[in-house]
Each structure stands twice: as structure tokens, then as C-alpha cells.
mmCIF file of C-alpha atoms and ligand atoms in Angstrom:
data_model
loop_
_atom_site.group_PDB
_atom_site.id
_atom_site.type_symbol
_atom_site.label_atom_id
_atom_site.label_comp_id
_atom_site.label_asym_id
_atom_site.label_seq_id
_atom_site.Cartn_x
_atom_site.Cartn_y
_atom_site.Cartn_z
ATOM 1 C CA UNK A 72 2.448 8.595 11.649
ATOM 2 C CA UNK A 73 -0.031 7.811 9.260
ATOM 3 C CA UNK A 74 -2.574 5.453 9.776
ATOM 4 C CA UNK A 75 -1.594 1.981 8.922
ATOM 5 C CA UNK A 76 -2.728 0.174 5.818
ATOM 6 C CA UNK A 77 -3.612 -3.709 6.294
ATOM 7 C CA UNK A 78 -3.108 -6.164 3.820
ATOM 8 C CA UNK A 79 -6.559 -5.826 2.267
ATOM 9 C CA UNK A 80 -5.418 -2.566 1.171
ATOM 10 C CA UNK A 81 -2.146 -3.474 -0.460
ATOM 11 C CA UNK A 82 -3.120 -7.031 -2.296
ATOM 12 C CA UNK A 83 -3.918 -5.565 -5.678
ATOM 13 C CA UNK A 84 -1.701 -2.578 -6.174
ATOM 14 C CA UNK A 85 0.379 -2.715 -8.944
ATOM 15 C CA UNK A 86 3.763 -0.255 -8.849
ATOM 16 C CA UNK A 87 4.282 1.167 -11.970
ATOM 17 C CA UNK A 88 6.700 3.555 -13.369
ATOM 18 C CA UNK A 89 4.994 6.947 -13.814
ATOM 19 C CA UNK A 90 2.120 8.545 -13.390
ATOM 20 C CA UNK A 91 1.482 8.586 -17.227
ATOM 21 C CA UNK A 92 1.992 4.814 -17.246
ATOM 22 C CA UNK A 93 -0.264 5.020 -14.416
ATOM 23 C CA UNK A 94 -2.902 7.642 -16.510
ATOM 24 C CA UNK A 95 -2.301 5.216 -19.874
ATOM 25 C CA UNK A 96 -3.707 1.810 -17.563
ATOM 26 C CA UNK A 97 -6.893 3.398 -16.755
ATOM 27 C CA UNK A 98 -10.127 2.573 -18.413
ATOM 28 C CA UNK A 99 -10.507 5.086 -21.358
ATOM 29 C CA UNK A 100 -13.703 7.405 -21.764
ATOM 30 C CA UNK A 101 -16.125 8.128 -18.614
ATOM 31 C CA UNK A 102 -16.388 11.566 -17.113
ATOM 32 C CA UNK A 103 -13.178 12.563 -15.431
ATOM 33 C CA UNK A 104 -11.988 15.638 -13.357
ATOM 34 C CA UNK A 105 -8.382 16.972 -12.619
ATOM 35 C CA UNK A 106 -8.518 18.690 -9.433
ATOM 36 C CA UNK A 107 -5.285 21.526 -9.201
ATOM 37 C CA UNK A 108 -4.497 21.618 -12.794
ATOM 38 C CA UNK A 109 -1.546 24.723 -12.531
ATOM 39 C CA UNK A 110 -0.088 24.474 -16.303
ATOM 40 C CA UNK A 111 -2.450 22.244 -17.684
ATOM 41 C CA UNK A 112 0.253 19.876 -19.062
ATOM 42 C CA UNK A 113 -0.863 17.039 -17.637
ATOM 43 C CA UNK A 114 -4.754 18.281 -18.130
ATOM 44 C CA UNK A 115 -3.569 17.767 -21.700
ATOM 45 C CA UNK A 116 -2.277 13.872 -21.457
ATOM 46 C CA UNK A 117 -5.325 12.901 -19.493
ATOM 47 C CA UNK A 118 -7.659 14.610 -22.533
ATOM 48 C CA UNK A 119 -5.091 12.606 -24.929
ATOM 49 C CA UNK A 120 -4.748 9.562 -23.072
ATOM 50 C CA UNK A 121 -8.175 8.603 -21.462
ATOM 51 C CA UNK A 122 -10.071 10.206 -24.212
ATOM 52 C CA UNK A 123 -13.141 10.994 -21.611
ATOM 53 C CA UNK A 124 -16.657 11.791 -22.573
ATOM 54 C CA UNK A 125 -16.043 14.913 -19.956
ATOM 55 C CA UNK A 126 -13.192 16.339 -18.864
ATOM 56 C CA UNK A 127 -13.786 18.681 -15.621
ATOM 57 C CA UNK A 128 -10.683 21.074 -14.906
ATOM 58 C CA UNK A 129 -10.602 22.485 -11.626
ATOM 59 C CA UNK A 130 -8.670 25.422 -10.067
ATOM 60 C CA UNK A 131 -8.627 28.422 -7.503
ATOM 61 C CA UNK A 132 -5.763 30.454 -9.273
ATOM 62 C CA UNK A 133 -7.352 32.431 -12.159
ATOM 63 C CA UNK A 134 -3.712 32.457 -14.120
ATOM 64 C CA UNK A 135 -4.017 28.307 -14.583
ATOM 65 C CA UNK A 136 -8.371 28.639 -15.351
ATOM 66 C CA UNK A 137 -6.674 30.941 -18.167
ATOM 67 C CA UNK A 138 -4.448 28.786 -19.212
ATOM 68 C CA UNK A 139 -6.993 26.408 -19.202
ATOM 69 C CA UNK A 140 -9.554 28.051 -21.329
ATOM 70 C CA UNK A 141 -6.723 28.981 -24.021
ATOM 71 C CA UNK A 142 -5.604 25.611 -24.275
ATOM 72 C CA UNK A 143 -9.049 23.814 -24.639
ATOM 73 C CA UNK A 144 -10.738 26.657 -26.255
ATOM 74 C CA UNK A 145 -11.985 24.465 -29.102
ATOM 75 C CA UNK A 146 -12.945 21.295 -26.743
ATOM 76 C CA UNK A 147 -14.816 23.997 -24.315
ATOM 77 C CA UNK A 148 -16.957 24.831 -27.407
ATOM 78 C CA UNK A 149 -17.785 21.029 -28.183
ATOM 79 C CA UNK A 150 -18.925 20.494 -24.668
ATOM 80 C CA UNK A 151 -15.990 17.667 -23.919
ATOM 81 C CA UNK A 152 -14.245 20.131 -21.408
ATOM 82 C CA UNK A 153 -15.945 22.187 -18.748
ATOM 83 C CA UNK A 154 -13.700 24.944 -16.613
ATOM 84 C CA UNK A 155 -14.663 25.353 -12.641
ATOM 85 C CA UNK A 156 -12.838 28.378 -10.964
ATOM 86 C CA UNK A 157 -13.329 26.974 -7.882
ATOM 87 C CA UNK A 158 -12.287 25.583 -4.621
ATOM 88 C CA UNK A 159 -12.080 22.274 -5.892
ATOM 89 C CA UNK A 160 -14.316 19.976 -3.499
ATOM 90 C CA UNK A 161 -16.736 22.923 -3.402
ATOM 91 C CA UNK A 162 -17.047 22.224 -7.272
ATOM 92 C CA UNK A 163 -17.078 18.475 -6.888
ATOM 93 C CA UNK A 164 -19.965 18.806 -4.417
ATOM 94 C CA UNK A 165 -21.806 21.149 -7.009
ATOM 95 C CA UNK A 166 -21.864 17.843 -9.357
ATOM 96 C CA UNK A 167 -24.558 15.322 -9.511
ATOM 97 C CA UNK A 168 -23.657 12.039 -7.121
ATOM 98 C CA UNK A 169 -22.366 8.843 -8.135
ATOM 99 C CA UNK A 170 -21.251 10.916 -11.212
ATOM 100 C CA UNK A 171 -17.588 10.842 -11.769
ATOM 101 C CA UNK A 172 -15.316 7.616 -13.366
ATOM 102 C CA UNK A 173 -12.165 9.102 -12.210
ATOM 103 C CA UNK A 174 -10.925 11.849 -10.060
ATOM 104 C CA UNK A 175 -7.654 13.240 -10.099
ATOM 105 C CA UNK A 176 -6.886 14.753 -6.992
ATOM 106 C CA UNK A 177 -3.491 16.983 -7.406
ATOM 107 C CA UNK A 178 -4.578 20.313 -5.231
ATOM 108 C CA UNK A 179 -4.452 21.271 -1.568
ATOM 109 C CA UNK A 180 -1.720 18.837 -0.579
ATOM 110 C CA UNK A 181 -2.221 19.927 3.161
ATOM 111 C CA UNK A 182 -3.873 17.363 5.090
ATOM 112 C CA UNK A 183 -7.245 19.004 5.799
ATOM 113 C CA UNK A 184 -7.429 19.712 1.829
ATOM 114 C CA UNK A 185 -6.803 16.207 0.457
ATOM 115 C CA UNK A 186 -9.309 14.917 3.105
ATOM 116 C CA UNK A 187 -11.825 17.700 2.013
ATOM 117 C CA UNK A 188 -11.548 16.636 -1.674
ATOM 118 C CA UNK A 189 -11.821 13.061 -0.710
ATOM 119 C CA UNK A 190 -14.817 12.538 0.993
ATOM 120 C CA UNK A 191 -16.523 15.047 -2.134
ATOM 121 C CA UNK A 192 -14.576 12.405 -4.346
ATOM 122 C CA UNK A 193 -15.811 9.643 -2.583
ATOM 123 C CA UNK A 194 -19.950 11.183 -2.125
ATOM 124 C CA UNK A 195 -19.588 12.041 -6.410
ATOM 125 C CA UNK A 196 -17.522 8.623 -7.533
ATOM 126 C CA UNK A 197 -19.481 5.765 -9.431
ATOM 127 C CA UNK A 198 -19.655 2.594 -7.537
ATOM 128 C CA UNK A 199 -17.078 1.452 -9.860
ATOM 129 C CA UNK A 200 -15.296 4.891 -9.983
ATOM 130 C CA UNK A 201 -11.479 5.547 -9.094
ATOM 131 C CA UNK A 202 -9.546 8.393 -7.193
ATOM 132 C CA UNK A 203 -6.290 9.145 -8.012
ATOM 133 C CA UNK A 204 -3.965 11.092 -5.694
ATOM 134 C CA UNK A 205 -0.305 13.294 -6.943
ATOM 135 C CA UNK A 206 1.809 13.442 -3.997
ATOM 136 C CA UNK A 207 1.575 10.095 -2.172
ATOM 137 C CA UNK A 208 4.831 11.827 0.401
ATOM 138 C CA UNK A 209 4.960 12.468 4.317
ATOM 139 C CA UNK A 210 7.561 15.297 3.651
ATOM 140 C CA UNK A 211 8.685 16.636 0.192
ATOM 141 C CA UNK A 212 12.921 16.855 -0.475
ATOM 142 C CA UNK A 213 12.498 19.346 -3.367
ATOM 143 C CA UNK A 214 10.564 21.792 -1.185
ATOM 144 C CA UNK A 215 11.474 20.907 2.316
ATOM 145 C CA UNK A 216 7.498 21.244 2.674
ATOM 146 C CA UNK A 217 5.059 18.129 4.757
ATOM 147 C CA UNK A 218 2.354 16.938 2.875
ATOM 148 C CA UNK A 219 -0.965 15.669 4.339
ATOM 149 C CA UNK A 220 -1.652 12.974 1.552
ATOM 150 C CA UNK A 221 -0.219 9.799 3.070
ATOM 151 C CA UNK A 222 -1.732 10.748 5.994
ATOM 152 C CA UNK A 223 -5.336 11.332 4.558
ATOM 153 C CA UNK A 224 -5.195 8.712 1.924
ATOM 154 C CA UNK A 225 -4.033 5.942 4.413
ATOM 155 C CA UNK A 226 -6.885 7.230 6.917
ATOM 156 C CA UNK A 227 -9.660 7.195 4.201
ATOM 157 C CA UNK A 228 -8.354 3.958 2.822
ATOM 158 C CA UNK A 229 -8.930 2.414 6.759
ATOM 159 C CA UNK A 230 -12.295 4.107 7.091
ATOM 160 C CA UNK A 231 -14.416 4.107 3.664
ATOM 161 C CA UNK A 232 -12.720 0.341 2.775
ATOM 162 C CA UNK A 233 -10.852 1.897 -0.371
ATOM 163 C CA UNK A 234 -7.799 0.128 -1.689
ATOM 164 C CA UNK A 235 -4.584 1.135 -3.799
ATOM 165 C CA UNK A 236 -4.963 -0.382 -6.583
ATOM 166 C CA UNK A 237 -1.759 1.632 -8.493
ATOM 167 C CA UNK A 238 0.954 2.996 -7.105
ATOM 168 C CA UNK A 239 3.173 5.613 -9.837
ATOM 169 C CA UNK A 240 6.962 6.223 -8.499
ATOM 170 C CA UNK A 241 8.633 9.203 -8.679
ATOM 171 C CA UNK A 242 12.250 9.967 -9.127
ATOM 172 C CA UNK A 243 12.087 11.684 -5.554
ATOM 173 C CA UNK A 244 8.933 9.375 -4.300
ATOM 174 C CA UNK A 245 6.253 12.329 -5.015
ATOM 175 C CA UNK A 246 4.862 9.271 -5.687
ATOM 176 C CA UNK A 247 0.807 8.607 -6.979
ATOM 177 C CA UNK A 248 -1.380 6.482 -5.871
ATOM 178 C CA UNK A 249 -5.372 5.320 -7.268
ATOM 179 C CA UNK A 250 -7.414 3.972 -4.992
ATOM 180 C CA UNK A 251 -10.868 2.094 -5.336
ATOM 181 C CA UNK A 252 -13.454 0.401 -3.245
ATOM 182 C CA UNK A 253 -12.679 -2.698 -1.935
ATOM 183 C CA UNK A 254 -15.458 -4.982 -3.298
ATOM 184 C CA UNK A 255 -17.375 -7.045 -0.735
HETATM 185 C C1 SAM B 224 0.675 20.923 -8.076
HETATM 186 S S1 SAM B 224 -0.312 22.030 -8.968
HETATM 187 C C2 SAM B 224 -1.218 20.972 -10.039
HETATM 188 C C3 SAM B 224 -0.366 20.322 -11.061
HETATM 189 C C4 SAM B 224 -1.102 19.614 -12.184
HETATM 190 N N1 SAM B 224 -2.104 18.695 -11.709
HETATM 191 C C5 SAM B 224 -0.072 18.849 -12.975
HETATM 192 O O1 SAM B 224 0.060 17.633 -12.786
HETATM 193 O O2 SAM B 224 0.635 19.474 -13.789
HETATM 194 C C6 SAM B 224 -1.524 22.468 -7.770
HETATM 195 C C7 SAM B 224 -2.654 23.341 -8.293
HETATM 196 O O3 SAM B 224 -3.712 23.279 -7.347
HETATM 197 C C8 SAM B 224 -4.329 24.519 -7.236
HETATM 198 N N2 SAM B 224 -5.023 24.561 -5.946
HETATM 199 C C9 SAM B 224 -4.481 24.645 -4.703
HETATM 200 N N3 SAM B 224 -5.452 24.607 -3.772
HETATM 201 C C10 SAM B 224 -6.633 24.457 -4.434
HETATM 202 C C11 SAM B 224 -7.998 24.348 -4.028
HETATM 203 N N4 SAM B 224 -8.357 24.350 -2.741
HETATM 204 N N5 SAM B 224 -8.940 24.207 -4.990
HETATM 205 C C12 SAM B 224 -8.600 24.196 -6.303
HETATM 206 N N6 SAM B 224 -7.319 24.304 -6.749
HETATM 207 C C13 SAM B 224 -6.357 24.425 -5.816
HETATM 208 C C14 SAM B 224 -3.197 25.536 -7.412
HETATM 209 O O4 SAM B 224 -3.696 26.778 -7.854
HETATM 210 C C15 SAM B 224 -2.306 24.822 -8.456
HETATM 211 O O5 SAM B 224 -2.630 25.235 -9.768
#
């Protein structure tokens, strides 16, 4: 079982549809990082959508940092995209703190990983920064795999006093969530 949320955790999350509905109610601009970006397709509605001063793309399989660099040859060159071929909280910690307005955390969906990249999330997100998570599921029905997010996210949630602020559903509940600190 995962760790239970309280109510404090719950009081302000919104559901909404999708995940781009989700992307398309965040605040635009800021520096932003995808971490896991595989085909880049949704790399390319967060540059569209959010429109960030900085968008960091972060991956460990050299196929999608290709993909990557192809894509956003021309925004690499302007300095609005930077590429990290990289474990990804190894390339969060590598960033300055308190620097990040958004962190998309779609990676490592093993327990151990999410909770890696979300206390480097957490040490690199401005005070009024937001994490969001792909893969809010205990136990995945496409791919018969478990996945350590609920667990991780519900745990950090309890012990850094974040709250879920969205919740994105899913067709087969590989639901998101975005999570931010619960002001005092
Ligand atoms: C589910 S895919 C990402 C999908 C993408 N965010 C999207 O919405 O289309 C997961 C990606 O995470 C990458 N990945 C897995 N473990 C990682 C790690 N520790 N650090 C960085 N990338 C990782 C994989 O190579 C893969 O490209």
C-alpha cells in the first residue's frame, strides 16, 4: 500500500481530462525540464504549449537524445533547448538550486527511480515551482508491469508537505499528477 494522502493533500486538485489539458493549465514560460523524453512527442507540445524560456530534455537512451537533437536542432542553436544524455536526477542535480518552474518527471517508473528524481526535483524547484509526474498507477494493465509512482509520490507528498494540485486521467488510469508545496 501506498502511503496515505490526508485531506491537506487532496483540497486543491483539480481532475482534468488529459495530460495536455493538464500541460495547457500551467503557467507559460519559466525554465522547464522533461525527464524520459523517448519520442519526443510530447517534448514537442510542452515547447508549443508552455512556450518556456528553457526547455531541458533529459534521457539515458542515446536513440531518443537523437531524436531529440534532430527535432530541436534549430531551438538547440538559439539556446531555448538544452540536451542532457544523462541519468536524469544525476542531470537535475548538475543544475543550479531553486532553478527549475516545472519538472516533468516521465522516466524510471520503478519506485527507487521516481523517488531519486524527486527529491533532485524537489532540492532544484523554485519555491513556487511544480513537479509533474506520468504514470500516477500501482500496477499497469497494458504491460502487466508495477509501477513505483503512487507509492513514491504519495510518500513524498506526506513527508516534504507537497500537494496534488492536478490530477490528468487516462483512458487506462496511467493517470498524471502535479504536485506543489503546500503553502504555510
Ligand atoms: C515513458 S518514456 C517517456 C515518454 C515521454 N515523456 C512522452 O510522454 O512521450 C520513458 C523514457 O525514460 C527514459 N529513461 C528511463 N530511465 C531513465 C533514467 N534513469 N534517466 C533518464 N531517462 C530514463 C527511457 O530511455 C525512455 O525514453
Amino acid at each position: 500500500m501506498a502511503p496515505q494522502l490526508e485531506e491537506i493533500h487532496i483540497k486543491n486538485c483539480k481532475v482534468v481530462t488529459d495530460r495536455w489539458k493538464m500541460v495547457d493549465e500551467l503557467p507559460k514560460g519559466g525554465v522547464c525540464a522533461e525527464l524520459g523524453i523517448w519520442k519526443c512527442d510530447f517534448s514537442e507540445f510542452i515547447f508549443q504549449t508552455l512556450q518556456p524560456e528553457k526547455l531541458h530534455l533529459i534521457d539515458i537512451d542515446s536513440k531518443s537524445i537523437q531524436i531529440a537533437l534532430d527535432k530541436f536542432s534549430g531551438e538547440i542553436d538559439r539556446g531555448e533547448v538544452q540536451v542532457h544524455h544523462s541519468d536524469s536526477s544525476a542531470a537535475l542535480l548538475s543544475m543550479p538550486d531553486q532553478y527549475f518552474d516545472w519538472i516533468y518527471i516521465d522516466g524510471d517508473h520503478q519506485y527507487h527511480g521516481v523517488k531519486k528524481d524527486l527529491m533532485a526535483a524537489h532540492e532544484k524547484l523554485s519555491p513556487s515551482g511544480l513537479i509533474s509526474l506520468n504514470d500516477y498507477i500501482f500496477f499497469g494493465s497494458s504491460d502487466l508491469t508495477k509501477y513505483g509512482v503512487v507509492e513514491a509520490v504519495n510518500e513524498f507528498c506526506v513527508n516534504f508537505d507537497y500537494e496534488i494540485v492536478f490530477m490528468a486521467l487516462h483512458g487506462r488510469m496511467y493517470n498524471d499528477v502535479t504536485l506543489r508545496r503546500i503553502d504555510d
